[in-house]
């Protein structure tokens, strides 16, 4: 690709040099072919795409031959280089021509656009389903096939057709171009020919399956269509069946040949081989035979597997102290080769234990440090492998302390006595040659011809410093750190070496940092290309690269990350344009590809769950089904800036939950809905703050009440640094409760006095996210703190203060890029307090109630409205309990319904393990422990009253997100209203719990 781009560039430059030269005498041309035009003013610049003139405003910033300026050939070269840039990827060739016009010359850039292949089309007579053939080809090439190798595409299509029985198929591939837009389709003309049929069928080989059974399962009967792929699938299943029966050397395959009539004669080769019998003699270790010799799991008994199993058994026994363990195996054929007996004869020998560890005298490292590194305890089983690993850790401990010539091993191991049980005791005598301890005496910097970075700056980023131990591992880290300093300062090709000068006795080390900086690249012009809706200023405001400053690696990476985090670009590239020799300023091309300005989303499903319903005067849990759906639309880049407007709505049709089913009326008599309209602007008012304005309306069901809420809010979010952000928010909230399931006398006073409440809320929060990714993280932490207050002085009918703290942690159990097992933990703490307010007591029609003294009666309210109290229980908190059904007795009524509380504690721990794949996506199993509770007052919070649950579940990585099924079991079942709680709950939902 690079070579081809270079050839195109050279072709363009040559064409420019030749075409720019007018018809002049040969002598003049030989002296300077372009002399007549170089230096003349450019009067006009035009673009032609496939011979048609166009404005192409997105391309004009790439043209480096400005109107009104004298023509320079290096500017022509720069323009061609930009137009052929791989990041732009729009043109295959550029030819520049010039002509005389009034006031100077007119330059015309004639562009030959690329025609990217956007689709694969199946034409002709494919015989098979064209859509299925297209799908298989796309899967074969992981997308659209490469058009540079059409023969490969034809061969792949022929293979698919042959596997379907079209043995005489012909495929011709061609690229069909279209214009405006410039694109192409890959057309496969398929002539499948006749479908092959089966001629004669025979079965060879020895197996317990009758020949008729084999033919019947393969479906290869004379006169029927011959489909090789289906036959191979059935034969593979036959081989698997034989291996399940213990025939681990079974083969099942076919051979085919065309006969004179054109039919296919088929030979089915099914040979089971010997049945394998695995046996153990001697003294095998405890455990499953399959774990020791996994021939059944691997469906194989080859020599490599048997040898690996022998080593595995011996290593297992050696780790248990059986130093002399042996596990040889034999292979014996019996019954005329029908049976293969594999026998492992296991001899443990005596079990050795560690008696003592005798360290060499006068070692410079403390013995405690060495003992911890060795990891061997007296009285424990002696393992040669464990000692070897421990001595490697001992050597590493010495190296980190500056003993750069240390030698450490444990070859001198002797048997010294025995235990009371007669087990030999081993004395371990580590052999350690410490060598000299190197200390860094001086660190100097030697520069090349020039330097711009002070020596103190370089020494400040290094771990190796005078007076510190000489650690070679630190040299590699220091090399990276010093190199990064130069890369961040725009020196893109620094040459750095750190050379240690060690004295003869090895005690004094002097480090010389040899630096050849290379030229520093400064940012010249910044050109933005590819943007259509969003303006250039919005892109330039976001990046940290600025003209005149160094083109540093950190600034480049941060600029790319900032643009990517905006969520409005599909692709972001930042490229340095090739510079002329000696040129210090580089033109930086920021190439972006925008996401569609408008996106739509919609979907539907069925919600299944158990909800409490009143039946016959008591509360029962009924299984309910509720159809639901959502619709959302987002418009980005409003006004050419990074602004967007989103509308999200969802609707679920549910039964009314707290009436008898016989009197319920329509099956779906209650509409649960939510509508959100939001406006978001990044870098609002020219600052680094994001602004979010939202309006929402919702109607929903809670366990003990239904509610309607209307809310308007404005939120400001500022990212202080990657992963750390703060928010400030104001919200005006109107909430109304209805269909309360809890009797009025059991309700908090605030719910009786304010069934409809207005809240004016100020809040702030901080979020520190150090997870490796936001979805399905494998390591890292997330911490957040939110504080909100509602005050009557700014329009709230009641006042309160509320704090919510949360911490999440993730840890993979291996260092693999995609670890199979992850531990995830979460802790939540919520605390709230209501402000006191005195209100008049009114009757049913709103008139003040008078006391004995004739004065209006008053009551004091000091609680939170129901919409702001804490609730727990369900799929997102403690999974052994139903939704909103967890709480201390003070917040539960006689039927177990919660009124909510002012304090909340939730603790979760999960072990997530990928078990297998299903339809190409991960299927995971989860074990969890949950705990938590809701308390009436913050002062009532008592960790000894936390209720717990344990359980297990499954996760399927569906296209909609993790499909989650959890089963939670209470650790203690209690009596509520004279009825013992149900012992377990299940939860089916989409998305992880956290």
PDB file of C-alpha atoms in Angstrom, residues 13 16-22 24 28-40 71 73 105:
ATOM      1  CA  UNK A  13       4.540  15.193  -9.286  1.00  0.00           C
ATOM      2  CA  UNK A  16       2.571  18.391 -12.570  1.00  0.00           C
ATOM      3  CA  UNK A  17       6.111  19.272 -13.594  1.00  0.00           C
ATOM      4  CA  UNK A  18       5.528  18.366 -17.231  1.00  0.00           C
ATOM      5  CA  UNK A  19       2.042  19.787 -17.642  1.00  0.00           C
ATOM      6  CA  UNK A  20       2.943  23.015 -15.927  1.00  0.00           C
ATOM      7  CA  UNK A  21       5.558  23.662 -18.641  1.00  0.00           C
ATOM      8  CA  UNK A  22       4.109  25.380 -21.772  1.00  0.00           C
ATOM      9  CA  UNK A  24       8.750  26.413 -25.312  1.00  0.00           C
ATOM     10  CA  UNK A  28      14.588  26.370 -22.569  1.00  0.00           C
ATOM     11  CA  UNK A  29      12.694  23.259 -21.515  1.00  0.00           C
ATOM     12  CA  UNK A  30      15.929  21.434 -20.856  1.00  0.00           C
ATOM     13  CA  UNK A  31      17.077  24.229 -18.578  1.00  0.00           C
ATOM     14  CA  UNK A  32      13.881  24.495 -16.475  1.00  0.00           C
ATOM     15  CA  UNK A  33      10.632  22.939 -17.781  1.00  0.00           C
ATOM     16  CA  UNK A  34       8.460  24.559 -15.083  1.00  0.00           C
ATOM     17  CA  UNK A  35      10.240  27.903 -14.948  1.00  0.00           C
ATOM     18  CA  UNK A  36       7.541  29.839 -16.838  1.00  0.00           C
ATOM     19  CA  UNK A  37       4.918  29.037 -14.162  1.00  0.00           C
ATOM     20  CA  UNK A  38       6.868  28.823 -10.949  1.00  0.00           C
ATOM     21  CA  UNK A  39       6.614  32.137  -9.136  1.00  0.00           C
ATOM     22  CA  UNK A  40       3.564  33.344 -11.084  1.00  0.00           C
ATOM     23  CA  UNK A  71       3.169  29.098  -7.394  1.00  0.00           C
ATOM     24  CA  UNK A  73       6.130  23.158  -6.729  1.00  0.00           C
ATOM     25  CA  UNK A 105      -2.658  30.890 -13.812  1.00  0.00           C
TER      26      UNK A 105
END
